Structure formats: C-alpha cells, structure tokens
Coordinates of C-alpha atoms in Angstrom, one line a residue:
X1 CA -13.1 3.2 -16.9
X2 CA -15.2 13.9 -18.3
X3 CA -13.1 15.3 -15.7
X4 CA -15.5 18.4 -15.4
X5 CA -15.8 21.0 -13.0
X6 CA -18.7 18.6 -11.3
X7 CA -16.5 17.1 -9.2
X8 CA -15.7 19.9 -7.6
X9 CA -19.2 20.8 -6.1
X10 CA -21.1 20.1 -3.0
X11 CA -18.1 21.5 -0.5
X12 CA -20.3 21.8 2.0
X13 CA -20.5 18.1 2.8
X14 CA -16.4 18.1 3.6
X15 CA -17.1 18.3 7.3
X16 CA -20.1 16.4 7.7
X17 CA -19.6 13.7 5.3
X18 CA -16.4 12.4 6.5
X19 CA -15.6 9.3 9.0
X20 CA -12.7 9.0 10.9
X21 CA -10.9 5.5 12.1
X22 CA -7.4 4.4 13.9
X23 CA -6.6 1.1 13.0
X24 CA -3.4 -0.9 13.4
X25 CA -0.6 -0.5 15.3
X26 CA 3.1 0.1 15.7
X27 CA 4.7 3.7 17.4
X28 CA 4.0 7.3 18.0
X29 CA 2.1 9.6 15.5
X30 CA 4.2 10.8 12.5
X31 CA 7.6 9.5 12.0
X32 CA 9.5 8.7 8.1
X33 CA 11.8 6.0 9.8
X34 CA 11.6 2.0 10.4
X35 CA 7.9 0.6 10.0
X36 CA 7.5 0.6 13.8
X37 CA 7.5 3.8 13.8
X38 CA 5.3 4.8 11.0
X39 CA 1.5 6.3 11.0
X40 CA -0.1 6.4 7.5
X41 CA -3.5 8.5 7.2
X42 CA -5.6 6.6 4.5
X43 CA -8.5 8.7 2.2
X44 CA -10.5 6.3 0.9
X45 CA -12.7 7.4 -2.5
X46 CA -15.7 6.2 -1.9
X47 CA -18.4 3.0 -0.7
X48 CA -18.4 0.7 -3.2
X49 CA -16.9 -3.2 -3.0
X50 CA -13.6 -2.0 -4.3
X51 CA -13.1 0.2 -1.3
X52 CA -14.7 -1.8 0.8
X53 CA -11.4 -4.2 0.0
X54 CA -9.1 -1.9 -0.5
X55 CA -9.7 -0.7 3.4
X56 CA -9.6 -3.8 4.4
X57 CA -6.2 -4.7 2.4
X58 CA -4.3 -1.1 3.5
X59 CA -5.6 -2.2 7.0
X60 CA -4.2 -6.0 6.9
X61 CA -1.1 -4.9 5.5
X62 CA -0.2 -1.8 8.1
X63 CA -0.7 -4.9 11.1
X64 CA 1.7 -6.8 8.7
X65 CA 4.1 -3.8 8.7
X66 CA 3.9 -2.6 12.1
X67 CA 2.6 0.4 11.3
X68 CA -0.4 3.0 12.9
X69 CA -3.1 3.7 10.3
X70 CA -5.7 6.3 10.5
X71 CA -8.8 6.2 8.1
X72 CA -11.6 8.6 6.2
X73 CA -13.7 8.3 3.3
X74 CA -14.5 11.1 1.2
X75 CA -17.9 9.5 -0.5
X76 CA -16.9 10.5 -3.5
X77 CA -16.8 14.4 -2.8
X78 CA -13.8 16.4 -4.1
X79 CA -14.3 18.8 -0.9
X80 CA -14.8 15.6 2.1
X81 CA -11.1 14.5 0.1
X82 CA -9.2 18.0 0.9
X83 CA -10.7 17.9 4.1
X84 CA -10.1 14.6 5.3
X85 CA -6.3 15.4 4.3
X86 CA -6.3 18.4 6.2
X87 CA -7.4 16.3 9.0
X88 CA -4.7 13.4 8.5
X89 CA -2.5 16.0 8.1
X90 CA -3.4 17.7 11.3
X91 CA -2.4 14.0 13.2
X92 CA 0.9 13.9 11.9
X93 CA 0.9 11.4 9.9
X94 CA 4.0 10.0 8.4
X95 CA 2.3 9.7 5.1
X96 CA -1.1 9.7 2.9
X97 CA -2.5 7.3 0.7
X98 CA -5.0 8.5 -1.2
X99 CA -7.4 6.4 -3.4
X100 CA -8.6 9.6 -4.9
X101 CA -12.8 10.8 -6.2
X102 CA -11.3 12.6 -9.0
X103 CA -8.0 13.2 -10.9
X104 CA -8.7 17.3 -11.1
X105 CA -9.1 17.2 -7.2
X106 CA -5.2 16.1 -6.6
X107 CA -3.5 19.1 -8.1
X108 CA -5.5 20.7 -4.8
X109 CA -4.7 17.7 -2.2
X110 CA -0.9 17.2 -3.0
X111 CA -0.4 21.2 -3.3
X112 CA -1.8 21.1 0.6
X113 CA 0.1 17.8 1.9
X114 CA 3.5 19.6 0.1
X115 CA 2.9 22.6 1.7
X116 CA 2.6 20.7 5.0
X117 CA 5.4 18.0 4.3
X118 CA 3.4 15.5 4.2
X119 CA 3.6 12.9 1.1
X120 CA 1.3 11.5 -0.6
X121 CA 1.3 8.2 -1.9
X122 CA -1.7 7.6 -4.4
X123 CA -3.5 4.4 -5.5
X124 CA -4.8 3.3 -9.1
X125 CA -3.7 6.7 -10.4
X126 CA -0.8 9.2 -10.5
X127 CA 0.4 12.0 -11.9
X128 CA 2.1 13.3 -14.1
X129 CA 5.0 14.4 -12.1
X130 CA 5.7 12.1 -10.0
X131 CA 8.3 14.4 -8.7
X132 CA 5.3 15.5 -6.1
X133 CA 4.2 12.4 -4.6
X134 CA 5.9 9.7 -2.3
X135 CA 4.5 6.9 -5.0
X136 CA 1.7 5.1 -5.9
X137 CA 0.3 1.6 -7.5
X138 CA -0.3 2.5 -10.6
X139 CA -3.7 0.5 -12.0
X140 CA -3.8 1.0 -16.2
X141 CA -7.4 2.2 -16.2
X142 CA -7.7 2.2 -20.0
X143 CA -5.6 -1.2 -20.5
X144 CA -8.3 -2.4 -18.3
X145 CA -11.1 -1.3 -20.6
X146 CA -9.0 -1.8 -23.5
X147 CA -9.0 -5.1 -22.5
X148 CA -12.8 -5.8 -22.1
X149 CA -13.0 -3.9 -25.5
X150 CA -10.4 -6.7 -27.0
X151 CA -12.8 -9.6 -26.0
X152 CA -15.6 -7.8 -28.1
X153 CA -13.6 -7.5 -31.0
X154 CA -12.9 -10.9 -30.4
X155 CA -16.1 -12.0 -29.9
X156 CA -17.7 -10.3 -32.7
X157 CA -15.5 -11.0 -35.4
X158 CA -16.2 -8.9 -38.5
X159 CA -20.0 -8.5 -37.6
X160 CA -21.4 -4.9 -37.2
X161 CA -22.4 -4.8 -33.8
X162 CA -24.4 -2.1 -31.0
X163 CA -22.3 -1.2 -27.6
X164 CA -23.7 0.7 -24.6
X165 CA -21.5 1.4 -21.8
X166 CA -22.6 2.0 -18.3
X167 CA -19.7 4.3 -16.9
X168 CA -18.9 4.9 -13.2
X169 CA -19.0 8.8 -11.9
X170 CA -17.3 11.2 -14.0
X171 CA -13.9 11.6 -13.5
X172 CA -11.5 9.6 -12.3
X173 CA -11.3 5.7 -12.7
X174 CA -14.3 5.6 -14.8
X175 CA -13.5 8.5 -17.3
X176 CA -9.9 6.7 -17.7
X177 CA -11.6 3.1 -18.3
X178 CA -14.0 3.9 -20.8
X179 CA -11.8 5.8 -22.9
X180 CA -9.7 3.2 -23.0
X181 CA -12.7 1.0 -23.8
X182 CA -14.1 2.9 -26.5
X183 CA -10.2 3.6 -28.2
X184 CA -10.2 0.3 -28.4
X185 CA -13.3 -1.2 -29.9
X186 CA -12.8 -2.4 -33.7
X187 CA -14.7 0.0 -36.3
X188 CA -17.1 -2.2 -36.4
X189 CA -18.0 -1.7 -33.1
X190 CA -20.7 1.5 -32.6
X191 CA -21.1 2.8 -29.1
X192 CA -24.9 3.8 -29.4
X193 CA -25.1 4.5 -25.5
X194 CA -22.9 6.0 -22.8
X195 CA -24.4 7.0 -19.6
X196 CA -23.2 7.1 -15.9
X197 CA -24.4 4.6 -13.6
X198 CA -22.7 6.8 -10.9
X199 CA -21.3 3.6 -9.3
X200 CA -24.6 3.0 -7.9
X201 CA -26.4 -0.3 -8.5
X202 CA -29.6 1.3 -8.2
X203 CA -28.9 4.2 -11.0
X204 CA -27.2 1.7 -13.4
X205 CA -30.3 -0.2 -13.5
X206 CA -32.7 2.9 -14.5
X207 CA -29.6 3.7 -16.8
X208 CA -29.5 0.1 -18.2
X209 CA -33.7 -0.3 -18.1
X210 CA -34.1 3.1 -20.4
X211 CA -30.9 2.1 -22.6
X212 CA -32.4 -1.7 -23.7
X213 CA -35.7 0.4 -24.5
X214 CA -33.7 3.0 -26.9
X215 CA -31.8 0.3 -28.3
X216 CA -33.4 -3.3 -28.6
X217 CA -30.8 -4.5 -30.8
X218 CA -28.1 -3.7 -28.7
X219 CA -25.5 -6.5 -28.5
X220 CA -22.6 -5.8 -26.0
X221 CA -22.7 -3.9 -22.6
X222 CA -19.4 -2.5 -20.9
X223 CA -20.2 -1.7 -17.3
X224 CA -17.6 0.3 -14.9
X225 CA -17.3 -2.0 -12.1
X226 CA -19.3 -5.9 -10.8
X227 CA -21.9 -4.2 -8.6
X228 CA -23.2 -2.3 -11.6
X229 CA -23.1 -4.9 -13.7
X230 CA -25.3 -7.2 -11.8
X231 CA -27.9 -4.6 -11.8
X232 CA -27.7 -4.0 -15.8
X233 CA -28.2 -7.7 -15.9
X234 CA -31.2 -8.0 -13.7
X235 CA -32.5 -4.8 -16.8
X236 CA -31.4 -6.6 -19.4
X237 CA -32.9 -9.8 -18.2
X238 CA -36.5 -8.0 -17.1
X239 CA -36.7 -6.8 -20.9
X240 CA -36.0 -10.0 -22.7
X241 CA -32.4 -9.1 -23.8
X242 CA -30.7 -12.1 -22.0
X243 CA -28.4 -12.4 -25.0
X244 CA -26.9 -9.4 -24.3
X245 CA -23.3 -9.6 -23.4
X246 CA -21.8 -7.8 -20.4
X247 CA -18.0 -7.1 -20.0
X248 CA -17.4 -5.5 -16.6
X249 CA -14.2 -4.7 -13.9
X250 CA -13.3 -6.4 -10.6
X251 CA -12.2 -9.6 -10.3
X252 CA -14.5 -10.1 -6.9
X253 CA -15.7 -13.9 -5.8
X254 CA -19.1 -12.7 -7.4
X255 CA -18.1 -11.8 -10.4
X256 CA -15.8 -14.7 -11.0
X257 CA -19.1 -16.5 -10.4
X258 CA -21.4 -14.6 -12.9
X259 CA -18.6 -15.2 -15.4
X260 CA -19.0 -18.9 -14.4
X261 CA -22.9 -18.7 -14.9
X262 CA -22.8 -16.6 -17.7
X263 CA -24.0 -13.6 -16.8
X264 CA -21.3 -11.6 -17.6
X265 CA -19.0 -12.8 -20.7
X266 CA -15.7 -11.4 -19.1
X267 CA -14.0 -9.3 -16.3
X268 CA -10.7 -7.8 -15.4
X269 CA -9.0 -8.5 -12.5
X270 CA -8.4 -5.2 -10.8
X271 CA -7.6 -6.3 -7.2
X272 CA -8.4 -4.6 -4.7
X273 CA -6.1 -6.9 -2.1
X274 CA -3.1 -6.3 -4.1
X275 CA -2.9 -2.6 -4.4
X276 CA -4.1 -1.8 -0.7
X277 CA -1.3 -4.0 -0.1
X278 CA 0.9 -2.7 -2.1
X279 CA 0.3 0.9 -1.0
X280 CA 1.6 0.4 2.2
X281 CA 4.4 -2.2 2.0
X282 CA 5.9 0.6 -0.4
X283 CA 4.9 3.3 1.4
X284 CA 6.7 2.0 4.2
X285 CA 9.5 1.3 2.2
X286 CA 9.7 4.4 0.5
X287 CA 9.5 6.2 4.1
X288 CA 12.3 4.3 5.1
X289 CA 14.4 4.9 1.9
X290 CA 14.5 1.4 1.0
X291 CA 15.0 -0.1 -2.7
X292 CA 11.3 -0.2 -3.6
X293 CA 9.8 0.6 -7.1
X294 CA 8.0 4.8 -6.7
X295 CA 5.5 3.6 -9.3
X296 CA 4.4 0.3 -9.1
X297 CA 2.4 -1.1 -11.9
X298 CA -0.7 -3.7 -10.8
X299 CA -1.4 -6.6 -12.4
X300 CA -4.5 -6.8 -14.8
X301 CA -6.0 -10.3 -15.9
X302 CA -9.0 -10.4 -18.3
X303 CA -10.9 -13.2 -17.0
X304 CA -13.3 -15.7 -19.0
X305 CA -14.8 -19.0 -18.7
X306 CA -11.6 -20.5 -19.8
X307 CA -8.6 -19.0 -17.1
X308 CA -10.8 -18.5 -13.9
X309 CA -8.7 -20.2 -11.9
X310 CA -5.9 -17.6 -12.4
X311 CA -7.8 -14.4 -11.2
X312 CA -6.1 -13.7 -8.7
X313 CA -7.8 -12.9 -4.6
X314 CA -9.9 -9.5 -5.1
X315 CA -11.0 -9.2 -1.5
X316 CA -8.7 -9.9 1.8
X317 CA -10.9 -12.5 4.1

C-alpha cells in the first residue's frame, strides 16, 4: 500500500522535471558535525498531500534544528530521483533524505551517494541492509494495509463478501500496502478488482467508475491514499453504490472528517508531520553521533468513528 522495470522509464524527464529550493538555515554547505552546521538535501517522491506535508514537516523541523535544507522533487520518476541526488550531492550536502518513487530505484541512488560519501537517510522505507544508509523512519506499509484489511474482516463477520482495491503507482508505498492488505483479508474476503489509481484523483475515479460497473455487488473498497479515496467515493456515489465501504490511508484533517461523515468507514494514521520530523531530528543526530535510534519505527493508528480524537496531526500548520 509490482516493482517492475516501469519505474525505471521516462529518464529523459531527470533534468527537466526537477525543482530546486533552499530553505532553512543554520552554517556553511556540507558539514557531519553540531546541527548548526548541517545542510541536508531533501528528494521528495512526488505531489500528492502526503508530500505536500512531509515538505513542509522536513522544512519546520530543519529551522527547529538549525540546520540548512535544500529541496527537489522527483514527480515520481526513477530518473528526476538519481538526478536530483546527483544535484544535492553536487552542493555538498551533509546528508540526503530521500522519500523515494520506487524501492528498485535505491539500489541505484545509495550506490551513487556511497560513492560520493554522502548518506542517505530514507523515509517510510529502507533497506535491507541498513549497513548502507545513515537511517530512516521506517512506516510499516503492509501493517498499514493489514490494518484496513482487519476492519473488513471485522466488519464482515463470516459473510462472503466482494473487494476492489484502488492501488497507488506501482512500486514502492503502494505495492507494499496492498500486499499487506490483501495477505490479510479473511478467506472470505475475494479481491474481484485491483487496479492503479496512479495516485491521481482523476485516474482513481475512471478506475473506480469502470470497477462499480464490472462489479455491482461489490462491497468493500481499499484505496491507496485520502485523495484517491474521495474521488472513488464521488464514482461510487454517481452509480448508486453509496453502501459501499471505503478503507483508505492518511490520517489528514479531511479524511478524519469523511470518516466523521461516513464516507469512508476507516483510515490509518500515516503522518506525514511525524516522519518529516523525524527524518531530520535523527538525521541530525545521527550526523552528530548522538544516541538516536538508525531505524525508527512510525506510529500507525487505524482510525474509526469511535477513536478520532487520537489520530494524531497529519499535516504541520
């Protein structure tokens, strides 16, 4: 919540498709010591809500820590990603966080910011050896969709029920969440759609129109992130399936308040505030060989009608 060869295309959009921002403060370029004296390059995945947030959170927290922070967005292009590193790495920057397009484009990333001495310090995933990375804040992808999966089974007790499932864009976050969603459904549960919505609002919708007209029976909906989500309900609505159910990923003010309406059934709390935040303060640490956990794990909430008030903030103000 697939990793093909895909997400490897389109390299000629790693020049052109990549923006470029100094924010912050604190010292000189470059630098592994004291937080004043810290620069941090940030490659951002993509334009969605999420890392609209998380920006805003790695931003917030580099004024917090006194530390420079340069900024790129790879628009979800394996190619813009290895070239916005090279750029960061080009600056001299103390570090990289990465909030990565794809899983099979790090192998390529870290192998360049190693060869460079530069570490990287990735958010939501990580590796498998995390001998070759600075750190990271680890989100459980699949406990998130095993966790909208659980609510189902919940939900549905022992009836047979239908379950389509709007995915994100291959690879990555999406590819991690609905496996986790689907390994978790009870047998009882049959997936009878699966189709990317490309985190796009508008795609998700065509996806969501064309599933309810295969499937007019269909019962549940798992939907990669909130923006999605509202689109496969405005579908869903438009053909008469308002009992549908949608489970979904984010946590955001919005989606708190669908979950309120009933829109959607459920969420998980995935925020974007705490791992931006997160990424730095232990990136800074970790620069400065302070006692601070390599891998930290982010908390995950599923969120209903009955514990909204404990989701926690998804967005900085």
């Amino acid at each position: 919540m697939r990793l093909s060869a895909r997400s490897r295309r389109a390299l000629f959009a790693a020049v052109t498709g990549s923006t470029l921002v100094l924010t912050g403060c604190g010292g000189t370029d470059g630098g592994s010591g004291s937080a004043g004296s810290v620069s941090l390059g940030f490659v951002n995945g993509g334009d969605t809500s999420f890392h609209s947030c998380l920006q805003k959170a790695v931003e917030g927290q580099a004024k917090t820590s006194g530390a420079k922070v340069y900024t790129a967005n790879s628009h979800q292009n394996a190619g813009t990603e290895l070239s916005n590193i090279e750029d960061m790495i080009s600056r001299g920057v103390g570090a990289l966080i990465v909030q990565t397009v794809n899983v099979d484009a790090l192998k390529g990333d870290i192998a360049k910011a190693k060869a460079a001495g530069t570490p990287i310090y990735l958010t939501s995933v990580s590796t498998g050896d995390s001998a070759d990375i600075l750190g990271a804040a680890v989100v459980d992808l699949k406990k998130v969709g095993s966790l909208d999966a659980s609510w189902i089974a919940q939900d549905a007790g022992t009836d047979a029920v239908q379950v389509g499932i709007v995915a994100g864009a291959p690879g990555a976050a999406s590819d991690l969440l609905v496996g986790g969603f689907e390994g978790a459904l009870p047998a009882t549960a049959k997936v009878v759609a699966n189709q990317p919505g490309m985190f796009n609002p508008a795609k998700a919708q065509d996806v969501a129109e064309n599933m309810i007209q295969a499937h007019p029976d269909l019962d549940y909906a798992f939907v990669a992130n909130e923006e999605m989500a509202f689109a496969v309900r405005k579908a869903f609505d438009a053909a008469g399936a308002k009992d549908v159910k949608i489970v979904t990923v984010n946590g955001t003010d919005e989606g708190l308040a669908a979950v309120r309406g009933g829109q959607f059934a459920a969420t998980v709390s995935n925020s974007a505030k705490t791992i931006g935040e997160t990424a730095v303060r232990n990136a800074v640490g970790l620069l400065g060989k302070e006692k601070v956990d390599k891998i930290a794990d982010i908390p995950l909430l599923l969120v209903t009608k009955d514990n909204l008030s404990e989701a926690p903030q998804y967005c900085p103000k």
